């Protein structure tokens, strides 16, 4: 059993930087939780506070029901894997993996058993006598993970462990860490700036911005129901298109007007957009939620001309410049439109999102809208 609970956790660095602002996260036993957000959003600081490598300015950190704010790192029963691997260069792989157990005075036979077991799991048995400099980046990463596994900790912490690997190896290690989680059935907390890693690995994603949690949820929950414009734009690639539009009513139907094209919204959307008639909102549509046509249709298509075409084999990304915006569409890979050609995109309006221009919160009627702290303050003002 290993649950981790962060309650009202804040971190203010010397000099007054508020790196982490009132963070609340409940991590369940065996859960794989990913903290994700752009550089500087406070995710590493949060992880380092869980590890005990950074003091907690205020709030309560609980591991397995026990408050550990003042418990030294070595007594927290956690193991951390760092971005730079942090291997001892003068030690063999075997000794690197054994080191943490030796200093904790485990007997030799137990150390040997654990090191060999971990090496087997990670497929590095043949490397045990090598020094780190004789290993590839991917192999070093495995050793760093192995060093954590032998400890059999309650909680594994990963700080951007794949950032130093090339793209292909990153994809492979991503799957390996997911597999490891499944096999070890351990609680894991993983920090990354890469939303693809978050979507593919996490049971639960915590999206952060400027030290504040924006939303917590499962990968599909965040993808399908982002609470605000930041989460909508951060999760998904290429990112969601955002277009400023004015909400209008025409013969009892609600539509949004960009200036050069209009789109009728669904009945459900009409219900929650009605209070916005006459006002501007942000219309959001993901690149994968459009189709293309050469026949513009008022109320149904986004019209413009092709400015950039990116053929990727399985799909083509087409950048469409309207009079006021640029919209990316993900279309069939066999279709390669010409630059400057007139084109229209048909958004799947069932998938469209709308955001308040001021608060950037999602406008979505009866779906509960949990305002993140920073935005909540803004609403109250
Ligand atoms: P992330 O991991 O999301 O990139 P960090 O947790 O490293 O973000 O940093 C969050 C904020 O705290 C940033 O503004 C960063 O500059 C600041 N920060 C990080 N470490 C320190 C430190 N030791 N002293 C002062 N400010 C720091």
GROMACS .gro file of C-alpha atoms and ligand atoms in nm:
model
  408
    1UNK     CA    1   0.000   0.000   0.000
    2UNK     CA    2   0.130   0.345  -0.085
    3UNK     CA    3  -0.095   0.645  -0.111
    4UNK     CA    4   0.040   0.998  -0.139
    5UNK     CA    5  -0.163   1.302  -0.045
    6UNK     CA    6  -0.069   1.664  -0.104
    7UNK     CA    7  -0.283   1.914   0.085
    8UNK     CA    8  -0.250   2.289   0.025
    9UNK     CA    9   0.117   2.248  -0.061
   10UNK     CA   10   0.306   2.571  -0.133
   11UNK     CA   11   0.668   2.639  -0.213
   12UNK     CA   12   0.817   2.983  -0.191
   13UNK     CA   13   1.185   2.994  -0.279
   14UNK     CA   14   1.429   3.239  -0.119
   15UNK     CA   15   1.375   3.563  -0.303
   16UNK     CA   16   0.998   3.519  -0.298
   17UNK     CA   17   0.934   3.306  -0.608
   18UNK     CA   18   0.607   3.117  -0.547
   19UNK     CA   19   0.692   2.806  -0.745
   20UNK     CA   20   0.402   2.592  -0.620
   21UNK     CA   21   0.073   2.752  -0.522
   22UNK     CA   22  -0.172   2.562  -0.302
   23UNK     CA   23  -0.148   2.223  -0.469
   24UNK     CA   24  -0.391   1.944  -0.373
   25UNK     CA   25  -0.341   1.596  -0.520
   26UNK     CA   26  -0.469   1.258  -0.400
   27UNK     CA   27  -0.258   0.973  -0.534
   28UNK     CA   28  -0.401   0.628  -0.486
   29UNK     CA   29  -0.219   0.303  -0.427
   30UNK     CA   30  -0.064   0.163  -0.750
   31UNK     CA   31  -0.163   0.471  -0.945
   32UNK     CA   32   0.056   0.617  -1.222
   33UNK     CA   33   0.023   0.993  -1.189
   34UNK     CA   34   0.187   1.233  -1.435
   35UNK     CA   35   0.254   1.597  -1.348
   36UNK     CA   36   0.270   1.785  -1.676
   37UNK     CA   37   0.305   2.147  -1.781
   38UNK     CA   38   0.540   2.389  -1.955
   39UNK     CA   39   0.888   2.458  -1.823
   40UNK     CA   40   0.883   2.650  -1.493
   41UNK     CA   41   0.528   2.549  -1.393
   42UNK     CA   42   0.649   2.394  -1.067
   43UNK     CA   43   0.626   2.023  -1.146
   44UNK     CA   44   0.986   1.936  -1.050
   45UNK     CA   45   0.958   2.141  -0.732
   46UNK     CA   46   0.643   1.944  -0.642
   47UNK     CA   47   0.820   1.613  -0.705
   48UNK     CA   48   1.127   1.722  -0.510
   49UNK     CA   49   0.908   1.814  -0.214
   50UNK     CA   50   0.754   1.466  -0.224
   51UNK     CA   51   1.107   1.322  -0.232
   52UNK     CA   52   1.215   1.540   0.058
   53UNK     CA   53   1.486   1.711  -0.148
   54UNK     CA   54   1.311   2.047  -0.108
   55UNK     CA   55   1.149   2.190   0.205
   56UNK     CA   56   0.772   2.240   0.200
   57UNK     CA   57   0.686   2.607   0.271
   58UNK     CA   58   0.332   2.525   0.385
   59UNK     CA   59   0.077   2.247   0.356
   60UNK     CA   60   0.076   1.879   0.447
   61UNK     CA   61   0.239   1.588   0.268
   62UNK     CA   62   0.118   1.244   0.368
   63UNK     CA   63   0.255   0.908   0.254
   64UNK     CA   64   0.044   0.608   0.356
   65UNK     CA   65  -0.147   0.815   0.608
   66UNK     CA   66   0.167   0.943   0.781
   67UNK     CA   67   0.263   1.311   0.766
   68UNK     CA   68   0.619   1.320   0.628
   69UNK     CA   69   0.686   1.696   0.597
   70UNK     CA   70   0.980   1.667   0.835
   71UNK     CA   71   1.088   1.309   0.758
   72UNK     CA   72   1.433   1.298   0.586
   73UNK     CA   73   1.440   1.166   0.227
   74UNK     CA   74   1.612   0.839   0.319
   75UNK     CA   75   1.330   0.750   0.559
   76UNK     CA   76   1.043   0.819   0.318
   77UNK     CA   77   1.067   0.483   0.139
   78UNK     CA   78   1.069   0.637  -0.206
   79UNK     CA   79   1.313   0.609  -0.496
   80UNK     CA   80   1.372   0.875  -0.758
   81UNK     CA   81   1.495   0.844  -1.117
   82UNK     CA   82   1.656   1.162  -1.246
   83UNK     CA   83   1.673   1.310  -1.594
   84UNK     CA   84   2.056   1.296  -1.597
   85UNK     CA   85   2.055   0.937  -1.455
   86UNK     CA   86   2.296   1.042  -1.172
   87UNK     CA   87   2.505   0.724  -1.200
   88UNK     CA   88   2.843   0.694  -1.025
   89UNK     CA   89   3.096   0.694  -1.313
   90UNK     CA   90   3.366   0.494  -1.133
   91UNK     CA   91   3.131   0.209  -1.034
   92UNK     CA   92   3.014  -0.083  -1.245
   93UNK     CA   93   2.647  -0.117  -1.332
   94UNK     CA   94   2.619  -0.385  -1.064
   95UNK     CA   95   2.770  -0.158  -0.797
   96UNK     CA   96   2.559   0.138  -0.907
   97UNK     CA   97   2.249  -0.071  -0.856
   98UNK     CA   98   2.374  -0.227  -0.532
   99UNK     CA   99   2.495   0.098  -0.374
  100UNK     CA  100   2.167   0.212  -0.218
  101UNK     CA  101   2.120  -0.127  -0.055
  102UNK     CA  102   2.481  -0.146   0.071
  103UNK     CA  103   2.452   0.184   0.255
  104UNK     CA  104   2.130   0.058   0.408
  105UNK     CA  105   2.326  -0.246   0.533
  106UNK     CA  106   2.139  -0.516   0.338
  107UNK     CA  107   2.322  -0.850   0.343
  108UNK     CA  108   2.524  -0.950   0.040
  109UNK     CA  109   2.303  -1.238  -0.072
  110UNK     CA  110   1.989  -1.023  -0.064
  111UNK     CA  111   2.164  -0.744  -0.257
  112UNK     CA  112   2.281  -0.992  -0.520
  113UNK     CA  113   1.932  -1.139  -0.555
  114UNK     CA  114   1.768  -0.800  -0.598
  115UNK     CA  115   2.028  -0.665  -0.843
  116UNK     CA  116   2.003  -0.973  -1.063
  117UNK     CA  117   1.625  -0.970  -1.055
  118UNK     CA  118   1.611  -0.604  -1.154
  119UNK     CA  119   1.873  -0.658  -1.425
  120UNK     CA  120   1.658  -0.937  -1.565
  121UNK     CA  121   1.343  -0.725  -1.566
  122UNK     CA  122   1.528  -0.447  -1.749
  123UNK     CA  123   1.723  -0.677  -1.982
  124UNK     CA  124   2.063  -0.546  -1.872
  125UNK     CA  125   2.204  -0.869  -1.723
  126UNK     CA  126   2.485  -0.869  -1.977
  127UNK     CA  127   2.594  -0.516  -1.879
  128UNK     CA  128   2.645  -0.565  -1.505
  129UNK     CA  129   3.026  -0.543  -1.515
  130UNK     CA  130   3.040  -0.235  -1.738
  131UNK     CA  131   3.101   0.121  -1.626
  132UNK     CA  132   2.843   0.389  -1.721
  133UNK     CA  133   3.068   0.548  -1.985
  134UNK     CA  134   3.053   0.222  -2.183
  135UNK     CA  135   2.672   0.237  -2.202
  136UNK     CA  136   2.434   0.406  -2.445
  137UNK     CA  137   2.186   0.667  -2.317
  138UNK     CA  138   1.904   0.413  -2.314
  139UNK     CA  139   2.113   0.161  -2.123
  140UNK     CA  140   2.212   0.424  -1.864
  141UNK     CA  141   1.846   0.509  -1.821
  142UNK     CA  142   1.771   0.141  -1.755
  143UNK     CA  143   2.044   0.127  -1.491
  144UNK     CA  144   1.898   0.437  -1.324
  145UNK     CA  145   1.557   0.270  -1.318
  146UNK     CA  146   1.719  -0.053  -1.192
  147UNK     CA  147   1.874   0.133  -0.903
  148UNK     CA  148   1.525   0.244  -0.802
  149UNK     CA  149   1.370  -0.102  -0.846
  150UNK     CA  150   1.617  -0.283  -0.618
  151UNK     CA  151   1.509  -0.061  -0.332
  152UNK     CA  152   1.151  -0.193  -0.360
  153UNK     CA  153   1.024   0.147  -0.252
  154UNK     CA  154   0.667   0.237  -0.168
  155UNK     CA  155   0.669   0.511  -0.430
  156UNK     CA  156   0.871   0.567  -0.747
  157UNK     CA  157   0.938   0.925  -0.856
  158UNK     CA  158   1.052   1.005  -1.210
  159UNK     CA  159   1.182   1.350  -1.305
  160UNK     CA  160   1.174   1.386  -1.687
  161UNK     CA  161   1.356   1.052  -1.720
  162UNK     CA  162   1.331   1.034  -2.099
  163UNK     CA  163   1.431   1.390  -2.193
  164UNK     CA  164   1.789   1.301  -2.281
  165UNK     CA  165   1.697   1.016  -2.515
  166UNK     CA  166   1.642   1.041  -2.889
  167UNK     CA  167   1.285   1.034  -3.018
  168UNK     CA  168   1.280   0.665  -3.110
  169UNK     CA  169   1.427   0.548  -2.781
  170UNK     CA  170   1.187   0.773  -2.594
  171UNK     CA  171   0.890   0.595  -2.747
  172UNK     CA  172   1.043   0.258  -2.659
  173UNK     CA  173   1.128   0.353  -2.298
  174UNK     CA  174   0.782   0.503  -2.255
  175UNK     CA  175   0.630   0.164  -2.323
  176UNK     CA  176   0.887  -0.005  -2.100
  177UNK     CA  177   0.810   0.219  -1.803
  178UNK     CA  178   0.437   0.156  -1.855
  179UNK     CA  179   0.512  -0.218  -1.864
  180UNK     CA  180   0.721  -0.186  -1.550
  181UNK     CA  181   0.438  -0.011  -1.371
  182UNK     CA  182   0.205  -0.293  -1.464
  183UNK     CA  183   0.452  -0.555  -1.351
  184UNK     CA  184   0.560  -0.393  -1.023
  185UNK     CA  185   0.210  -0.269  -0.930
  186UNK     CA  186   0.374   0.027  -0.757
  187UNK     CA  187   0.267   0.385  -0.702
  188UNK     CA  188   0.452   0.605  -0.952
  189UNK     CA  189   0.469   0.982  -0.987
  190UNK     CA  190   0.618   1.104  -1.313
  191UNK     CA  191   0.709   1.457  -1.421
  192UNK     CA  192   0.729   1.562  -1.785
  193UNK     CA  193   0.670   1.863  -2.010
  194UNK     CA  194   0.561   1.625  -2.286
  195UNK     CA  195   0.185   1.589  -2.315
  196UNK     CA  196   0.223   1.273  -2.526
  197UNK     CA  197   0.407   1.101  -2.240
  198UNK     CA  198   0.132   1.215  -2.006
  199UNK     CA  199  -0.150   1.088  -2.229
  200UNK     CA  200   0.013   0.755  -2.305
  201UNK     CA  201   0.140   0.661  -1.958
  202UNK     CA  202  -0.085   0.815  -1.695
  203UNK     CA  203  -0.381   0.679  -1.504
  204UNK     CA  204  -0.424   1.035  -1.383
  205UNK     CA  205  -0.278   1.357  -1.525
  206UNK     CA  206  -0.220   1.674  -1.325
  207UNK     CA  207  -0.183   1.977  -1.556
  208UNK     CA  208   0.005   2.269  -1.400
  209UNK     CA  209   0.070   2.628  -1.504
  210UNK     CA  210   0.261   2.891  -1.304
  211UNK     CA  211   0.254   2.676  -0.990
  212UNK     CA  212  -0.124   2.626  -1.002
  213UNK     CA  213  -0.308   2.303  -1.089
  214UNK     CA  214  -0.531   2.365  -1.390
  215UNK     CA  215  -0.707   2.027  -1.401
  216UNK     CA  216  -0.672   1.672  -1.274
  217UNK     CA  217  -0.822   1.384  -1.468
  218UNK     CA  218  -0.775   1.076  -1.681
  219UNK     CA  219  -0.614   1.124  -2.026
  220UNK     CA  220  -0.942   1.109  -2.219
  221UNK     CA  221  -1.123   1.323  -1.967
  222UNK     CA  222  -0.867   1.602  -2.019
  223UNK     CA  223  -0.871   1.554  -2.395
  224UNK     CA  224  -1.250   1.552  -2.427
  225UNK     CA  225  -1.350   1.786  -2.145
  226UNK     CA  226  -1.081   2.042  -2.076
  227UNK     CA  227  -1.180   2.279  -1.796
  228UNK     CA  228  -1.013   2.578  -1.956
  229UNK     CA  229  -0.838   2.707  -2.266
  230UNK     CA  230  -0.490   2.633  -2.128
  231UNK     CA  231  -0.563   2.262  -2.078
  232UNK     CA  232  -0.743   2.245  -2.413
  233UNK     CA  233  -0.438   2.390  -2.589
  234UNK     CA  234  -0.179   2.193  -2.394
  235UNK     CA  235  -0.326   1.845  -2.440
  236UNK     CA  236  -0.332   1.725  -2.802
  237UNK     CA  237  -0.100   1.773  -3.099
  238UNK     CA  238  -0.109   1.975  -3.317
  239UNK     CA  239  -0.283   2.188  -3.056
  240UNK     CA  240  -0.650   2.279  -3.062
  241UNK     CA  241  -0.733   2.572  -3.294
  242UNK     CA  242  -0.868   2.880  -3.116
  243UNK     CA  243  -1.070   3.137  -3.308
  244UNK     CA  244  -1.235   3.450  -3.168
  245UNK     CA  245  -1.600   3.459  -3.277
  246UNK     CA  246  -1.915   3.652  -3.193
  247UNK     CA  247  -2.221   3.459  -3.074
  248UNK     CA  248  -2.536   3.550  -3.274
  249UNK     CA  249  -2.895   3.441  -3.299
  250UNK     CA  250  -3.062   3.390  -3.634
  251UNK     CA  251  -3.425   3.280  -3.661
  252UNK     CA  252  -3.408   3.115  -3.320
  253UNK     CA  253  -3.084   2.931  -3.399
  254UNK     CA  254  -2.747   3.013  -3.242
  255UNK     CA  255  -2.442   3.058  -3.460
  256UNK     CA  256  -2.090   3.190  -3.419
  257UNK     CA  257  -1.954   3.451  -3.660
  258UNK     CA  258  -1.583   3.490  -3.732
  259UNK     CA  259  -1.632   3.781  -3.970
  260UNK     CA  260  -1.578   3.586  -4.290
  261UNK     CA  261  -1.755   3.263  -4.204
  262UNK     CA  262  -2.031   3.149  -3.971
  263UNK     CA  263  -2.098   2.817  -3.798
  264UNK     CA  264  -2.425   2.692  -3.654
  265UNK     CA  265  -2.376   2.527  -3.315
  266UNK     CA  266  -2.551   2.213  -3.189
  267UNK     CA  267  -2.874   2.238  -2.987
  268UNK     CA  268  -2.688   2.146  -2.670
  269UNK     CA  269  -2.425   2.414  -2.730
  270UNK     CA  270  -2.698   2.666  -2.817
  271UNK     CA  271  -2.844   2.621  -2.469
  272UNK     CA  272  -2.528   2.731  -2.291
  273UNK     CA  273  -2.419   2.987  -2.553
  274UNK     CA  274  -2.748   3.176  -2.542
  275UNK     CA  275  -2.639   3.406  -2.256
  276UNK     CA  276  -2.340   3.504  -2.473
  277UNK     CA  277  -2.544   3.635  -2.770
  278UNK     CA  278  -2.386   3.961  -2.888
  279UNK     CA  279  -2.057   3.883  -2.713
  280UNK     CA  280  -1.728   3.734  -2.823
  281UNK     CA  281  -1.613   3.388  -2.715
  282UNK     CA  282  -1.322   3.164  -2.813
  283UNK     CA  283  -1.424   2.881  -3.043
  284UNK     CA  284  -1.199   2.574  -3.016
  285UNK     CA  285  -1.173   2.286  -3.260
  286UNK     CA  286  -0.904   2.016  -3.271
  287UNK     CA  287  -0.718   1.959  -3.601
  288UNK     CA  288  -0.844   1.598  -3.603
  289UNK     CA  289  -1.206   1.712  -3.575
  290UNK     CA  290  -1.233   1.870  -3.920
  291UNK     CA  291  -1.286   1.739  -4.270
  292UNK     CA  292  -1.202   1.930  -4.583
  293UNK     CA  293  -1.407   2.028  -4.887
  294UNK     CA  294  -1.382   2.257  -5.186
  295UNK     CA  295  -1.741   2.369  -5.145
  296UNK     CA  296  -1.788   2.648  -4.891
  297UNK     CA  297  -2.123   2.651  -4.716
  298UNK     CA  298  -2.247   2.938  -4.499
  299UNK     CA  299  -2.311   2.823  -4.143
  300UNK     CA  300  -2.110   2.504  -4.187
  301UNK     CA  301  -1.755   2.561  -4.316
  302UNK     CA  302  -1.439   2.749  -4.221
  303UNK     CA  303  -1.318   2.908  -4.545
  304UNK     CA  304  -0.973   3.025  -4.645
  305UNK     CA  305  -0.671   2.935  -4.851
  306UNK     CA  306  -0.395   2.683  -4.790
  307UNK     CA  307  -0.083   2.845  -4.645
  308UNK     CA  308   0.127   2.542  -4.545
  309UNK     CA  309   0.103   2.169  -4.619
  310UNK     CA  310   0.283   1.909  -4.407
  311UNK     CA  311   0.260   1.555  -4.548
  312UNK     CA  312   0.333   1.299  -4.274
  313UNK     CA  313   0.245   0.981  -4.458
  314UNK     CA  314  -0.044   0.857  -4.246
  315UNK     CA  315  -0.195   1.206  -4.233
  316UNK     CA  316  -0.151   1.552  -4.381
  317UNK     CA  317  -0.152   1.870  -4.176
  318UNK     CA  318  -0.298   2.156  -4.372
  319UNK     CA  319  -0.276   2.515  -4.248
  320UNK     CA  320  -0.572   2.719  -4.365
  321UNK     CA  321  -0.551   3.099  -4.345
  322UNK     CA  322  -0.891   3.262  -4.303
  323UNK     CA  323  -0.920   3.642  -4.304
  324UNK     CA  324  -0.871   3.659  -3.929
  325UNK     CA  325  -0.720   3.331  -3.815
  326UNK     CA  326  -0.507   3.031  -3.902
  327UNK     CA  327  -0.663   2.689  -3.862
  328UNK     CA  328  -0.479   2.358  -3.876
  329UNK     CA  329  -0.660   2.056  -4.013
  330UNK     CA  330  -0.543   1.694  -3.990
  331UNK     CA  331  -0.664   1.528  -4.308
  332UNK     CA  332  -0.616   1.201  -4.494
  333UNK     CA  333  -0.250   1.135  -4.573
  334UNK     CA  334  -0.327   1.059  -4.935
  335UNK     CA  335  -0.455   1.416  -4.986
  336UNK     CA  336  -0.192   1.683  -5.051
  337UNK     CA  337  -0.361   2.018  -5.125
  338UNK     CA  338  -0.169   2.292  -5.310
  339UNK     CA  339  -0.046   2.603  -5.133
  340UNK     CA  340  -0.272   2.906  -5.207
  341UNK     CA  341  -0.560   2.680  -5.315
  342UNK     CA  342  -0.904   2.785  -5.181
  343UNK     CA  343  -1.019   2.531  -4.926
  344UNK     CA  344  -1.289   2.489  -4.664
  345UNK     CA  345  -1.282   2.288  -4.343
  346UNK     CA  346  -1.597   2.131  -4.201
  347UNK     CA  347  -1.568   2.121  -3.821
  348UNK     CA  348  -1.742   1.840  -3.638
  349UNK     CA  349  -1.948   2.072  -3.421
  350UNK     CA  350  -2.024   1.795  -3.170
  351UNK     CA  351  -1.656   1.815  -3.078
  352UNK     CA  352  -1.631   2.195  -3.072
  353UNK     CA  353  -1.539   2.373  -2.747
  354UNK     CA  354  -1.614   2.725  -2.633
  355UNK     CA  355  -1.425   2.937  -2.381
  356UNK     CA  356  -1.508   3.260  -2.203
  357UNK     CA  357  -1.276   3.531  -2.336
  358UNK     CA  358  -1.221   3.685  -1.991
  359UNK     CA  359  -1.185   3.384  -1.760
  360UNK     CA  360  -1.074   3.133  -2.028
  361UNK     CA  361  -1.298   2.876  -1.856
  362UNK     CA  362  -1.488   2.627  -2.071
  363UNK     CA  363  -1.848   2.725  -2.148
  364UNK     CA  364  -2.030   2.396  -2.139
  365UNK     CA  365  -2.354   2.415  -1.952
  366UNK     CA  366  -2.425   2.134  -1.715
  367UNK     CA  367  -2.076   1.977  -1.710
  368UNK     CA  368  -1.930   2.082  -1.374
  369UNK     CA  369  -1.672   2.351  -1.426
  370UNK     CA  370  -1.405   2.322  -1.161
  371UNK     CA  371  -1.228   2.653  -1.172
  372UNK     CA  372  -0.853   2.641  -1.105
  373UNK     CA  373  -0.750   2.864  -0.815
  374UNK     CA  374  -0.588   3.140  -1.024
  375UNK     CA  375  -0.886   3.170  -1.253
  376UNK     CA  376  -1.132   3.143  -0.966
  377UNK     CA  377  -0.972   3.453  -0.814
  378UNK     CA  378  -1.006   3.628  -1.146
  379UNK     CA  379  -1.379   3.546  -1.160
  380UNK     CA  380  -1.441   3.685  -0.813
  381UNK     CA  381  -1.269   4.017  -0.886
  382LIG     P1  382   0.934   2.282  -1.385
  382LIG     O1  383   0.984   2.156  -1.325
  382LIG     O2  384   0.788   2.278  -1.412
  382LIG     O3  385   1.012   2.325  -1.506
  382LIG     P2  386   1.038   2.406  -1.147
  382LIG     O4  387   0.967   2.336  -1.037
  382LIG     O5  388   1.179   2.362  -1.175
  382LIG     O6  389   0.950   2.399  -1.279
  382LIG     O7  390   1.040   2.562  -1.117
  382LIG     C1  391   0.924   2.634  -1.082
  382LIG     C2  392   0.961   2.779  -1.058
  382LIG     O8  393   1.048   2.790  -0.946
  382LIG     C3  394   1.035   2.845  -1.172
  382LIG     O9  395   0.992   2.978  -1.182
  382LIG     C4  396   1.179   2.837  -1.131
  382LIG    O10  397   1.255   2.941  -1.188
  382LIG     C5  398   1.169   2.852  -0.981
  382LIG     N1  399   1.278   2.782  -0.911
  382LIG     C6  400   1.312   2.651  -0.922
  382LIG     N2  401   1.415   2.621  -0.840
  382LIG     C7  402   1.447   2.736  -0.775
  382LIG     C8  403   1.545   2.770  -0.674
  382LIG     N3  404   1.628   2.677  -0.625
  382LIG     N4  405   1.546   2.899  -0.631
  382LIG     C9  406   1.461   2.990  -0.678
  382LIG     N5  407   1.366   2.965  -0.771
  382LIG    C10  408   1.359   2.839  -0.820
   0.00000   0.00000   0.00000
